[in-house]
Amino acid sequence: MAHVRHYLLAAAAAGALVVTTGATGAHADVPPTPRYEPQMIEALADTLGVSESAAVRRLDEQASQQRRLDRLHRDGVRTDGAFFDAKGELTVNVRASRAAAQVKATGLTARIPSRGEAELTRVTSALDAAAAERVPSGIASWEADLASDTVKVTVADSTAPAARAFLKKARGYGDAVRIVKNGQELEAKAAVAPGSRMNINNQPGSWCSVGFGARSAAGRQYLVTAGHCVVGNPGLYFNGSQFATGSTTRFAVGRNSVDMGLATIQAGSSITTAVGTWGNGASVAVRGGQRAAVGATLCKSGSTTGWTCGRVGAYNVTVTYTDRNGGPDTVVSGLGRSTVCVEGGDSGGAYIAGNQAQGMTSGGPTNQSCGGVNDQGSSYFQPLDDTLRHYGLTLNTN
């Protein structure tokens, strides 16, 4: 048991969360976790400029509103997207006054938008199709922004011919599209840097971060990760020992992609059901995989920047990633956007909101530098629920 305990501590420090054969009873070494991870409370309090007790109330209210929204869905109320505003109040889009009354009866805010999530998704899908025909180099991302009821197109460089053609297409949707210029290129986060890692083919200078464990109906165990981390089905190593092998991915450089992929866990190894926080309190138990609403607080564990926290910005985001090795640009769709800061090597790392697993790091701005848990930045993550649904897997929970 002493050997197992030592291995678990090493895994927590590296963020890889790999357990070898013989780890029976290892969870006895993990102390009970509070309702919310302390660093998440600290980060939220710092971001909002409130006390930690007020931050806890905010999280409680957020969870309560999420439950009421889930109950509306179970009762068959037709909604058209929902988002948390800056005050932490959940606004629910509906298409009819009857549905609005049902939403209001639960104490939530109802809105009948000019467009709504379904129409915005149709616009983003049309832009996805345009990007599949010609990669829009210079366009950083496009996404359905529920709060503004528009599709936001973020531009890094509008001078490239492909970018101009894409913008012409986007402007054809009138005021349904909002164009923002920020000059930041994006890249997939499998970068070369020193530090603790999940090494690709045991190469010291190439790594990603471990995501979540899941199982098939037959009981086969998989690592759910960012697709670009397992291109070519590489061997995945922790502390010099292989624990998994890439098995499938929907990511391909230069092609219209989805950044989800799987690695098959080798016999004798497993992914634990607690996310390491890199010295920022006890590990966070994974209790489920319910998707958090836009505006919700979440944190990420990754092998380069450790434990960083922020908020969900949007879902169904499409981005253009540049290849720092000189390869072609790649369009990636179906991502979540957040204010969580990431750097190269964080790819595949686990995002969690409360105790609900959310997804795996996909990418972020080129040359972004993160300064700690509360340092706000920008990142894109592959939603976990979409990945599990696509591959027909069940999340491993604590």
mmCIF file of C-alpha atoms in Angstrom:
data_model
loop_
_atom_site.group_PDB
_atom_site.id
_atom_site.type_symbol
_atom_site.label_atom_id
_atom_site.label_comp_id
_atom_site.label_asym_id
_atom_site.label_seq_id
_atom_site.Cartn_x
_atom_site.Cartn_y
_atom_site.Cartn_z
ATOM 1 C CA MET A 1 0.000 0.000 0.000
ATOM 2 C CA ALA A 2 2.923 2.352 0.607
ATOM 3 C CA HIS A 3 3.920 2.032 -3.051
ATOM 4 C CA VAL A 4 0.378 2.836 -4.203
ATOM 5 C CA ARG A 5 0.157 5.877 -1.936
ATOM 6 C CA HIS A 6 3.437 7.232 -3.296
ATOM 7 C CA TYR A 7 2.231 6.732 -6.879
ATOM 8 C CA LEU A 8 -1.036 8.548 -6.227
ATOM 9 C CA LEU A 9 0.739 11.546 -4.776
ATOM 10 C CA ALA A 10 3.008 11.693 -7.820
ATOM 11 C CA ALA A 11 -0.033 11.550 -10.074
ATOM 12 C CA ALA A 12 -1.715 14.390 -8.245
ATOM 13 C CA ALA A 13 1.387 16.538 -8.608
ATOM 14 C CA ALA A 14 1.564 15.851 -12.331
ATOM 15 C CA GLY A 15 -2.165 16.169 -12.946
ATOM 16 C CA ALA A 16 -2.154 12.840 -14.770
ATOM 17 C CA LEU A 17 -4.316 10.952 -12.267
ATOM 18 C CA VAL A 18 -3.211 7.457 -13.290
ATOM 19 C CA VAL A 19 -3.520 4.536 -10.858
ATOM 20 C CA THR A 20 -1.698 1.213 -11.255
ATOM 21 C CA THR A 21 -2.920 -2.277 -10.487
ATOM 22 C CA GLY A 22 -3.266 -2.902 -6.790
ATOM 23 C CA ALA A 23 -4.807 0.484 -5.957
ATOM 24 C CA THR A 24 -7.731 -1.130 -4.123
ATOM 25 C CA GLY A 25 -8.723 1.070 -1.203
ATOM 26 C CA ALA A 26 -6.661 4.026 -2.407
ATOM 27 C CA HIS A 27 -9.643 6.337 -2.037
ATOM 28 C CA ALA A 28 -9.314 5.974 1.725
ATOM 29 C CA ASP A 29 -6.302 8.270 1.415
ATOM 30 C CA VAL A 30 -8.399 11.070 -0.104
ATOM 31 C CA PRO A 31 -10.084 13.257 2.530
ATOM 32 C CA PRO A 32 -13.777 14.176 2.154
ATOM 33 C CA THR A 33 -14.276 17.191 -0.093
ATOM 34 C CA PRO A 34 -16.414 20.204 0.794
ATOM 35 C CA ARG A 35 -19.517 21.122 -1.216
ATOM 36 C CA TYR A 36 -17.369 23.410 -3.360
ATOM 37 C CA GLU A 37 -13.625 23.337 -3.934
ATOM 38 C CA PRO A 38 -12.077 26.120 -1.793
ATOM 39 C CA GLN A 39 -10.040 27.576 -4.644
ATOM 40 C CA MET A 40 -13.163 27.821 -6.796
ATOM 41 C CA ILE A 41 -14.820 29.836 -4.027
ATOM 42 C CA GLU A 42 -11.732 32.030 -3.666
ATOM 43 C CA ALA A 43 -11.523 32.599 -7.425
ATOM 44 C CA LEU A 44 -15.213 33.484 -7.708
ATOM 45 C CA ALA A 45 -15.044 35.828 -4.705
ATOM 46 C CA ASP A 46 -12.005 37.550 -6.214
ATOM 47 C CA THR A 47 -13.644 37.883 -9.640
ATOM 48 C CA LEU A 48 -16.909 39.306 -8.233
ATOM 49 C CA GLY A 49 -15.291 41.415 -5.520
ATOM 50 C CA VAL A 50 -17.409 39.802 -2.792
ATOM 51 C CA SER A 51 -16.816 37.773 0.364
ATOM 52 C CA GLU A 52 -16.274 34.029 0.168
ATOM 53 C CA SER A 53 -19.615 33.436 1.930
ATOM 54 C CA ALA A 54 -21.294 35.539 -0.766
ATOM 55 C CA ALA A 55 -19.490 33.471 -3.396
ATOM 56 C CA VAL A 56 -20.867 30.278 -1.834
ATOM 57 C CA ARG A 57 -24.382 31.776 -1.936
ATOM 58 C CA ARG A 58 -23.797 32.608 -5.605
ATOM 59 C CA LEU A 59 -22.864 29.004 -6.376
ATOM 60 C CA ASP A 60 -25.851 27.707 -4.386
ATOM 61 C CA GLU A 61 -28.198 30.032 -6.266
ATOM 62 C CA GLN A 62 -26.627 29.008 -9.564
ATOM 63 C CA ALA A 63 -27.175 25.314 -8.776
ATOM 64 C CA SER A 64 -30.765 25.985 -7.681
ATOM 65 C CA GLN A 65 -31.552 27.811 -10.913
ATOM 66 C CA GLN A 66 -29.946 25.035 -12.950
ATOM 67 C CA ARG A 67 -32.177 22.479 -11.194
ATOM 68 C CA ARG A 68 -35.281 24.539 -11.965
ATOM 69 C CA LEU A 69 -34.268 24.730 -15.627
ATOM 70 C CA ASP A 70 -33.736 20.965 -15.700
ATOM 71 C CA ARG A 71 -37.201 20.476 -14.168
ATOM 72 C CA LEU A 72 -38.758 22.653 -16.887
ATOM 73 C CA HIS A 73 -37.113 20.455 -19.519
ATOM 74 C CA ARG A 74 -38.372 17.293 -17.820
ATOM 75 C CA ASP A 75 -41.881 18.798 -17.789
ATOM 76 C CA GLY A 76 -41.708 19.332 -21.533
ATOM 77 C CA VAL A 77 -41.452 23.114 -21.545
ATOM 78 C CA ARG A 78 -39.897 24.175 -24.864
ATOM 79 C CA THR A 79 -36.972 26.518 -24.336
ATOM 80 C CA ASP A 80 -34.568 28.098 -26.824
ATOM 81 C CA GLY A 81 -31.324 28.419 -24.869
ATOM 82 C CA ALA A 82 -30.431 29.767 -21.417
ATOM 83 C CA PHE A 83 -27.594 31.794 -19.909
ATOM 84 C CA PHE A 84 -26.457 33.325 -16.621
ATOM 85 C CA ASP A 85 -26.045 37.099 -16.663
ATOM 86 C CA ALA A 86 -23.360 39.068 -14.812
ATOM 87 C CA LYS A 87 -25.538 39.105 -11.678
ATOM 88 C CA GLY A 88 -25.816 35.317 -11.656
ATOM 89 C CA GLU A 89 -29.452 35.256 -12.771
ATOM 90 C CA LEU A 90 -30.476 32.610 -15.281
ATOM 91 C CA THR A 91 -32.371 33.915 -18.311
ATOM 92 C CA VAL A 92 -34.329 31.352 -20.310
ATOM 93 C CA ASN A 93 -35.192 31.944 -23.962
ATOM 94 C CA VAL A 94 -38.643 30.786 -25.077
ATOM 95 C CA ARG A 95 -40.672 31.156 -28.260
ATOM 96 C CA ALA A 96 -44.173 31.641 -26.844
ATOM 97 C CA SER A 97 -45.919 33.529 -24.052
ATOM 98 C CA ARG A 98 -47.260 30.305 -22.513
ATOM 99 C CA ALA A 99 -43.754 28.934 -22.105
ATOM 100 C CA ALA A 100 -42.645 32.301 -20.712
ATOM 101 C CA ALA A 101 -45.337 32.054 -18.037
ATOM 102 C CA GLN A 102 -44.195 28.536 -17.137
ATOM 103 C CA VAL A 103 -40.606 29.744 -16.797
ATOM 104 C CA LYS A 104 -41.619 32.724 -14.643
ATOM 105 C CA ALA A 105 -43.666 30.439 -12.398
ATOM 106 C CA THR A 106 -40.413 28.756 -11.342
ATOM 107 C CA GLY A 107 -38.862 32.116 -10.414
ATOM 108 C CA LEU A 108 -36.563 32.239 -13.443
ATOM 109 C CA THR A 109 -36.361 35.099 -15.942
ATOM 110 C CA ALA A 110 -38.009 34.428 -19.316
ATOM 111 C CA ARG A 111 -37.159 36.178 -22.588
ATOM 112 C CA ILE A 112 -38.674 35.950 -26.052
ATOM 113 C CA PRO A 113 -35.669 36.866 -28.222
ATOM 114 C CA SER A 114 -35.609 38.147 -31.764
ATOM 115 C CA ARG A 115 -33.645 35.066 -32.833
ATOM 116 C CA GLY A 116 -32.801 32.596 -30.049
ATOM 117 C CA GLU A 117 -30.429 29.660 -29.841
ATOM 118 C CA ALA A 118 -31.979 27.574 -32.642
ATOM 119 C CA GLU A 119 -31.736 30.378 -35.222
ATOM 120 C CA LEU A 120 -28.243 31.364 -34.098
ATOM 121 C CA THR A 121 -27.185 27.723 -34.423
ATOM 122 C CA ARG A 122 -28.471 27.681 -37.998
ATOM 123 C CA VAL A 123 -26.255 30.685 -38.757
ATOM 124 C CA THR A 124 -23.186 29.120 -37.129
ATOM 125 C CA SER A 125 -23.858 25.875 -39.014
ATOM 126 C CA ALA A 126 -23.934 27.793 -42.298
ATOM 127 C CA LEU A 127 -20.620 29.410 -41.391
ATOM 128 C CA ASP A 128 -19.247 25.978 -40.464
ATOM 129 C CA ALA A 129 -20.206 24.760 -43.933
ATOM 130 C CA ALA A 130 -18.435 27.736 -45.534
ATOM 131 C CA ALA A 131 -15.323 27.007 -43.469
ATOM 132 C CA ALA A 132 -15.421 23.345 -44.533
ATOM 133 C CA GLU A 133 -15.147 24.469 -48.163
ATOM 134 C CA ARG A 134 -12.339 26.934 -47.497
ATOM 135 C CA VAL A 135 -10.459 27.358 -44.198
ATOM 136 C CA PRO A 136 -10.955 31.017 -43.140
ATOM 137 C CA SER A 137 -7.378 31.783 -42.087
ATOM 138 C CA GLY A 138 -7.462 35.026 -40.106
ATOM 139 C CA ILE A 139 -10.859 34.334 -38.522
ATOM 140 C CA ALA A 140 -10.261 33.280 -34.920
ATOM 141 C CA SER A 141 -13.711 31.973 -33.979
ATOM 142 C CA TRP A 142 -17.466 32.213 -34.387
ATOM 143 C CA GLU A 143 -20.110 31.337 -31.840
ATOM 144 C CA ALA A 144 -23.736 31.798 -30.830
ATOM 145 C CA ASP A 145 -23.745 34.523 -28.142
ATOM 146 C CA LEU A 146 -27.051 33.972 -26.352
ATOM 147 C CA ALA A 147 -26.887 37.086 -24.180
ATOM 148 C CA SER A 148 -26.574 39.453 -27.150
ATOM 149 C CA ASP A 149 -28.774 37.218 -29.339
ATOM 150 C CA THR A 150 -26.170 37.346 -32.111
ATOM 151 C CA VAL A 151 -23.498 35.196 -33.714
ATOM 152 C CA LYS A 152 -20.148 36.677 -32.701
ATOM 153 C CA VAL A 153 -17.343 36.394 -35.273
ATOM 154 C CA THR A 154 -13.895 37.173 -33.833
ATOM 155 C CA VAL A 155 -11.271 38.332 -36.339
ATOM 156 C CA ALA A 156 -7.492 38.054 -35.924
ATOM 157 C CA ASP A 157 -6.516 39.261 -39.423
ATOM 158 C CA SER A 158 -9.101 40.469 -41.939
ATOM 159 C CA THR A 159 -6.586 41.031 -44.754
ATOM 160 C CA ALA A 160 -6.318 37.406 -45.925
ATOM 161 C CA PRO A 161 -8.501 36.581 -48.968
ATOM 162 C CA ALA A 162 -10.110 33.618 -47.163
ATOM 163 C CA ALA A 163 -10.971 35.833 -44.191
ATOM 164 C CA ARG A 164 -12.523 38.486 -46.436
ATOM 165 C CA ALA A 165 -14.636 35.860 -48.192
ATOM 166 C CA PHE A 166 -15.791 34.442 -44.859
ATOM 167 C CA LEU A 167 -16.684 37.898 -43.513
ATOM 168 C CA LYS A 168 -18.685 38.614 -46.659
ATOM 169 C CA LYS A 169 -20.672 35.449 -46.013
ATOM 170 C CA ALA A 170 -21.135 36.375 -42.339
ATOM 171 C CA ARG A 171 -22.290 39.913 -43.101
ATOM 172 C CA GLY A 172 -24.971 38.441 -45.324
ATOM 173 C CA TYR A 173 -26.893 37.583 -42.148
ATOM 174 C CA GLY A 174 -27.276 41.273 -41.251
ATOM 175 C CA ASP A 175 -27.568 42.228 -37.599
ATOM 176 C CA ALA A 176 -27.712 38.569 -36.590
ATOM 177 C CA VAL A 177 -23.904 38.635 -36.846
ATOM 178 C CA ARG A 178 -21.597 40.778 -34.701
ATOM 179 C CA ILE A 179 -17.960 41.117 -35.837
ATOM 180 C CA VAL A 180 -15.236 41.672 -33.209
ATOM 181 C CA LYS A 181 -11.542 42.282 -33.919
ATOM 182 C CA ASN A 182 -8.976 41.214 -31.313
ATOM 183 C CA GLY A 183 -5.869 40.257 -33.306
ATOM 184 C CA GLN A 184 -5.314 36.977 -31.428
ATOM 185 C CA GLU A 185 -4.585 33.811 -33.356
ATOM 186 C CA LEU A 186 -5.562 30.513 -31.742
ATOM 187 C CA GLU A 187 -3.719 27.223 -31.579
ATOM 188 C CA ALA A 188 -4.369 23.698 -30.383
ATOM 189 C CA LYS A 189 -2.762 23.246 -26.961
ATOM 190 C CA ALA A 190 -0.418 20.327 -27.535
ATOM 191 C CA ALA A 191 2.764 22.435 -27.176
ATOM 192 C CA VAL A 192 6.428 21.807 -26.362
ATOM 193 C CA ALA A 193 7.422 22.957 -22.865
ATOM 194 C CA PRO A 194 8.998 21.444 -19.743
ATOM 195 C CA GLY A 195 6.967 20.191 -16.778
ATOM 196 C CA SER A 196 4.766 17.350 -15.574
ATOM 197 C CA ARG A 197 2.854 15.704 -18.368
ATOM 198 C CA MET A 198 1.151 12.821 -20.147
ATOM 199 C CA ASN A 199 3.909 12.239 -22.693
ATOM 200 C CA ILE A 200 3.074 11.479 -26.304
ATOM 201 C CA ASN A 201 5.011 8.351 -27.380
ATOM 202 C CA ASN A 202 7.192 8.947 -24.297
ATOM 203 C CA GLN A 203 8.863 11.935 -25.961
ATOM 204 C CA PRO A 204 10.088 14.345 -23.249
ATOM 205 C CA GLY A 205 9.226 17.450 -25.277
ATOM 206 C CA SER A 206 5.684 16.515 -26.359
ATOM 207 C CA TRP A 207 2.741 16.146 -24.017
ATOM 208 C CA CYS A 208 -0.921 16.743 -23.257
ATOM 209 C CA SER A 209 -2.910 16.561 -20.011
ATOM 210 C CA VAL A 210 -5.138 13.745 -18.794
ATOM 211 C CA GLY A 211 -8.906 14.208 -19.063
ATOM 212 C CA PHE A 212 -11.668 11.897 -17.766
ATOM 213 C CA GLY A 213 -12.159 8.152 -17.588
ATOM 214 C CA ALA A 214 -15.191 6.512 -19.183
ATOM 215 C CA ARG A 215 -16.380 3.017 -20.077
ATOM 216 C CA SER A 216 -18.222 1.315 -22.902
ATOM 217 C CA ALA A 217 -21.316 -0.842 -22.471
ATOM 218 C CA ALA A 218 -18.983 -3.841 -22.541
ATOM 219 C CA GLY A 219 -16.945 -2.371 -19.679
ATOM 220 C CA ARG A 220 -13.884 -1.367 -21.689
ATOM 221 C CA GLN A 221 -12.062 1.595 -20.136
ATOM 222 C CA TYR A 222 -11.124 4.723 -22.085
ATOM 223 C CA LEU A 223 -9.455 8.074 -21.538
ATOM 224 C CA VAL A 224 -11.641 10.833 -22.996
ATOM 225 C CA THR A 225 -9.365 13.568 -24.306
ATOM 226 C CA ALA A 226 -8.849 16.308 -26.862
ATOM 227 C CA GLY A 227 -8.769 14.764 -30.320
ATOM 228 C CA HIS A 228 -5.531 16.467 -31.361
ATOM 229 C CA CYS A 229 -3.711 14.730 -28.492
ATOM 230 C CA VAL A 230 -4.291 11.267 -30.001
ATOM 231 C CA VAL A 231 -3.805 11.903 -33.730
ATOM 232 C CA GLY A 232 -1.913 8.883 -35.084
ATOM 233 C CA ASN A 233 -2.950 6.715 -32.092
ATOM 234 C CA PRO A 234 0.202 7.357 -30.016
ATOM 235 C CA GLY A 235 1.263 5.640 -26.835
ATOM 236 C CA LEU A 236 0.509 7.768 -23.750
ATOM 237 C CA TYR A 237 3.010 7.659 -20.870
ATOM 238 C CA PHE A 238 2.995 8.765 -17.256
ATOM 239 C CA ASN A 239 6.314 8.919 -15.411
ATOM 240 C CA GLY A 240 7.918 6.854 -18.163
ATOM 241 C CA SER A 241 5.321 4.058 -18.117
ATOM 242 C CA GLN A 242 2.674 3.606 -20.791
ATOM 243 C CA PHE A 243 -0.879 3.552 -19.461
ATOM 244 C CA ALA A 244 -2.977 4.112 -22.617
ATOM 245 C CA THR A 245 -2.923 4.099 -26.412
ATOM 246 C CA GLY A 246 -4.790 6.504 -28.662
ATOM 247 C CA SER A 247 -7.646 4.695 -30.419
ATOM 248 C CA THR A 248 -9.776 7.233 -32.300
ATOM 249 C CA THR A 249 -9.996 10.967 -33.024
ATOM 250 C CA ARG A 250 -12.179 13.385 -34.966
ATOM 251 C CA PHE A 251 -9.332 15.904 -35.337
ATOM 252 C CA ALA A 252 -7.186 16.239 -38.469
ATOM 253 C CA VAL A 253 -4.870 19.153 -39.253
ATOM 254 C CA GLY A 254 -6.120 21.199 -42.192
ATOM 255 C CA ARG A 255 -9.587 19.645 -42.193
ATOM 256 C CA ASN A 256 -12.915 20.645 -40.677
ATOM 257 C CA SER A 257 -12.632 18.877 -37.316
ATOM 258 C CA VAL A 258 -14.142 18.169 -33.927
ATOM 259 C CA ASP A 259 -11.559 18.059 -31.114
ATOM 260 C CA MET A 260 -12.697 14.876 -29.402
ATOM 261 C CA GLY A 261 -10.837 11.594 -29.140
ATOM 262 C CA LEU A 262 -10.281 8.471 -27.077
ATOM 263 C CA ALA A 263 -7.384 6.433 -25.790
ATOM 264 C CA THR A 264 -7.758 2.821 -24.668
ATOM 265 C CA ILE A 265 -6.586 2.284 -21.094
ATOM 266 C CA GLN A 266 -4.150 -0.601 -20.698
ATOM 267 C CA ALA A 267 -4.892 -3.470 -18.347
ATOM 268 C CA GLY A 268 -3.619 -2.648 -14.871
ATOM 269 C CA SER A 269 -4.104 1.113 -15.175
ATOM 270 C CA SER A 270 -7.086 3.430 -14.698
ATOM 271 C CA ILE A 271 -8.100 7.073 -14.502
ATOM 272 C CA THR A 272 -9.165 8.121 -11.038
ATOM 273 C CA THR A 273 -12.544 9.756 -10.413
ATOM 274 C CA ALA A 274 -11.121 12.815 -8.665
ATOM 275 C CA VAL A 275 -9.591 15.833 -10.423
ATOM 276 C CA GLY A 276 -6.257 17.027 -9.030
ATOM 277 C CA THR A 277 -6.036 20.695 -8.010
ATOM 278 C CA TRP A 278 -2.254 21.115 -8.067
ATOM 279 C CA GLY A 279 -1.859 21.913 -4.385
ATOM 280 C CA ASN A 280 -4.952 24.126 -4.208
ATOM 281 C CA GLY A 281 -6.908 21.990 -1.784
ATOM 282 C CA ALA A 282 -8.182 18.412 -1.909
ATOM 283 C CA SER A 283 -8.900 16.686 -5.203
ATOM 284 C CA VAL A 284 -12.411 17.291 -6.547
ATOM 285 C CA ALA A 285 -14.582 14.176 -6.818
ATOM 286 C CA VAL A 286 -16.354 13.655 -10.141
ATOM 287 C CA ARG A 287 -20.025 12.999 -9.336
ATOM 288 C CA GLY A 288 -21.506 13.404 -12.823
ATOM 289 C CA GLY A 289 -21.263 15.116 -16.171
ATOM 290 C CA GLN A 290 -24.196 17.549 -16.244
ATOM 291 C CA ARG A 291 -23.398 20.492 -18.524
ATOM 292 C CA ALA A 292 -23.183 23.881 -16.766
ATOM 293 C CA ALA A 293 -25.069 26.827 -18.271
ATOM 294 C CA VAL A 294 -23.356 29.766 -19.929
ATOM 295 C CA GLY A 295 -21.998 32.076 -17.219
ATOM 296 C CA ALA A 296 -21.384 29.278 -14.722
ATOM 297 C CA THR A 297 -18.108 29.056 -12.799
ATOM 298 C CA LEU A 298 -15.725 26.215 -13.608
ATOM 299 C CA CYS A 299 -12.064 25.259 -13.093
ATOM 300 C CA LYS A 300 -9.495 23.319 -15.103
ATOM 301 C CA SER A 301 -6.643 21.008 -14.155
ATOM 302 C CA GLY A 302 -3.771 20.935 -16.641
ATOM 303 C CA SER A 303 -0.116 19.931 -16.656
ATOM 304 C CA THR A 304 1.272 23.353 -17.641
ATOM 305 C CA THR A 305 -0.805 25.944 -15.776
ATOM 306 C CA GLY A 306 -2.198 23.686 -13.044
ATOM 307 C CA TRP A 307 -5.523 24.721 -11.489
ATOM 308 C CA THR A 308 -7.138 27.762 -13.102
ATOM 309 C CA CYS A 309 -10.708 29.012 -12.811
ATOM 310 C CA GLY A 310 -13.151 31.196 -14.734
ATOM 311 C CA ARG A 311 -16.619 31.140 -16.285
ATOM 312 C CA VAL A 312 -18.331 29.486 -19.240
ATOM 313 C CA GLY A 313 -18.628 32.001 -22.093
ATOM 314 C CA ALA A 314 -20.495 30.100 -24.804
ATOM 315 C CA TYR A 315 -21.157 26.724 -26.384
ATOM 316 C CA ASN A 316 -21.209 25.548 -30.001
ATOM 317 C CA VAL A 317 -18.209 27.747 -30.774
ATOM 318 C CA THR A 318 -16.224 27.245 -33.973
ATOM 319 C CA VAL A 319 -12.586 28.361 -34.155
ATOM 320 C CA THR A 320 -9.714 28.467 -36.609
ATOM 321 C CA TYR A 321 -6.483 27.059 -35.141
ATOM 322 C CA THR A 322 -3.115 28.021 -36.624
ATOM 323 C CA ASP A 323 -0.363 25.398 -36.704
ATOM 324 C CA ARG A 324 2.870 26.647 -35.112
ATOM 325 C CA ASN A 325 4.792 23.975 -37.024
ATOM 326 C CA GLY A 326 3.888 25.580 -40.339
ATOM 327 C CA GLY A 327 1.030 23.261 -41.264
ATOM 328 C CA PRO A 328 -2.364 24.379 -42.587
ATOM 329 C CA ASP A 329 -4.981 26.078 -40.434
ATOM 330 C CA THR A 330 -7.692 23.853 -38.960
ATOM 331 C CA VAL A 331 -11.344 24.693 -38.315
ATOM 332 C CA VAL A 332 -12.724 23.085 -35.145
ATOM 333 C CA SER A 333 -16.424 23.215 -34.273
ATOM 334 C CA GLY A 334 -18.590 22.268 -31.293
ATOM 335 C CA LEU A 335 -16.372 23.808 -28.613
ATOM 336 C CA GLY A 336 -17.147 25.564 -25.360
ATOM 337 C CA ARG A 337 -15.478 28.920 -24.612
ATOM 338 C CA SER A 338 -14.395 30.056 -21.148
ATOM 339 C CA THR A 339 -12.346 32.680 -19.299
ATOM 340 C CA VAL A 340 -10.148 29.911 -17.830
ATOM 341 C CA CYS A 341 -6.486 30.548 -18.642
ATOM 342 C CA VAL A 342 -4.531 27.798 -20.451
ATOM 343 C CA GLU A 343 -1.134 27.386 -22.079
ATOM 344 C CA GLY A 344 0.533 24.833 -24.330
ATOM 345 C CA GLY A 345 0.486 21.319 -22.848
ATOM 346 C CA ASP A 346 -2.847 21.856 -21.037
ATOM 347 C CA SER A 347 -4.646 20.136 -23.936
ATOM 348 C CA GLY A 348 -6.921 17.334 -22.811
ATOM 349 C CA GLY A 349 -6.970 18.644 -19.224
ATOM 350 C CA ALA A 350 -10.140 18.308 -17.160
ATOM 351 C CA TYR A 351 -12.722 21.099 -16.705
ATOM 352 C CA ILE A 352 -15.119 20.716 -13.775
ATOM 353 C CA ALA A 353 -17.960 22.867 -12.366
ATOM 354 C CA GLY A 354 -18.702 22.034 -8.748
ATOM 355 C CA ASN A 355 -18.489 18.249 -8.942
ATOM 356 C CA GLN A 356 -19.815 17.955 -12.516
ATOM 357 C CA ALA A 357 -17.281 17.132 -15.242
ATOM 358 C CA GLN A 358 -17.511 19.589 -18.155
ATOM 359 C CA GLY A 359 -14.884 18.854 -20.808
ATOM 360 C CA MET A 360 -11.258 18.825 -21.918
ATOM 361 C CA THR A 361 -8.947 21.686 -22.944
ATOM 362 C CA SER A 362 -8.798 22.143 -26.722
ATOM 363 C CA GLY A 363 -6.933 25.426 -27.301
ATOM 364 C CA GLY A 364 -6.516 29.130 -26.649
ATOM 365 C CA PRO A 365 -4.716 32.284 -27.803
ATOM 366 C CA THR A 366 -1.183 31.825 -29.108
ATOM 367 C CA ASN A 367 1.459 32.901 -26.535
ATOM 368 C CA GLN A 368 -1.117 33.377 -23.758
ATOM 369 C CA SER A 369 0.593 33.526 -20.351
ATOM 370 C CA CYS A 370 -1.221 32.507 -17.160
ATOM 371 C CA GLY A 371 -0.329 33.910 -13.761
ATOM 372 C CA GLY A 372 -2.219 31.728 -11.296
ATOM 373 C CA VAL A 373 -5.578 30.318 -10.228
ATOM 374 C CA ASN A 374 -7.489 33.594 -10.440
ATOM 375 C CA ASP A 375 -5.793 34.930 -13.568
ATOM 376 C CA GLN A 376 -8.463 35.355 -16.226
ATOM 377 C CA GLY A 377 -7.671 34.383 -19.792
ATOM 378 C CA SER A 378 -9.314 32.652 -22.697
ATOM 379 C CA SER A 379 -9.691 29.000 -23.622
ATOM 380 C CA TYR A 380 -11.748 26.574 -25.634
ATOM 381 C CA PHE A 381 -12.793 23.143 -24.397
ATOM 382 C CA GLN A 382 -14.385 20.096 -25.952
ATOM 383 C CA PRO A 383 -17.642 19.486 -24.021
ATOM 384 C CA LEU A 384 -17.594 16.121 -22.288
ATOM 385 C CA ASP A 385 -21.294 15.310 -22.715
ATOM 386 C CA ASP A 386 -21.057 15.627 -26.505
ATOM 387 C CA THR A 387 -18.020 13.349 -26.517
ATOM 388 C CA LEU A 388 -19.623 10.666 -24.347
ATOM 389 C CA ARG A 389 -22.779 10.761 -26.460
ATOM 390 C CA HIS A 390 -20.859 10.509 -29.754
ATOM 391 C CA TYR A 391 -18.812 7.497 -28.636
ATOM 392 C CA GLY A 392 -21.580 5.844 -26.596
ATOM 393 C CA LEU A 393 -19.631 5.918 -23.319
ATOM 394 C CA THR A 394 -20.534 6.350 -19.650
ATOM 395 C CA LEU A 395 -18.492 8.673 -17.425
ATOM 396 C CA ASN A 396 -16.695 7.049 -14.492
ATOM 397 C CA THR A 397 -17.843 8.785 -11.309
ATOM 398 C CA ASN A 398 -16.893 8.774 -7.658
#
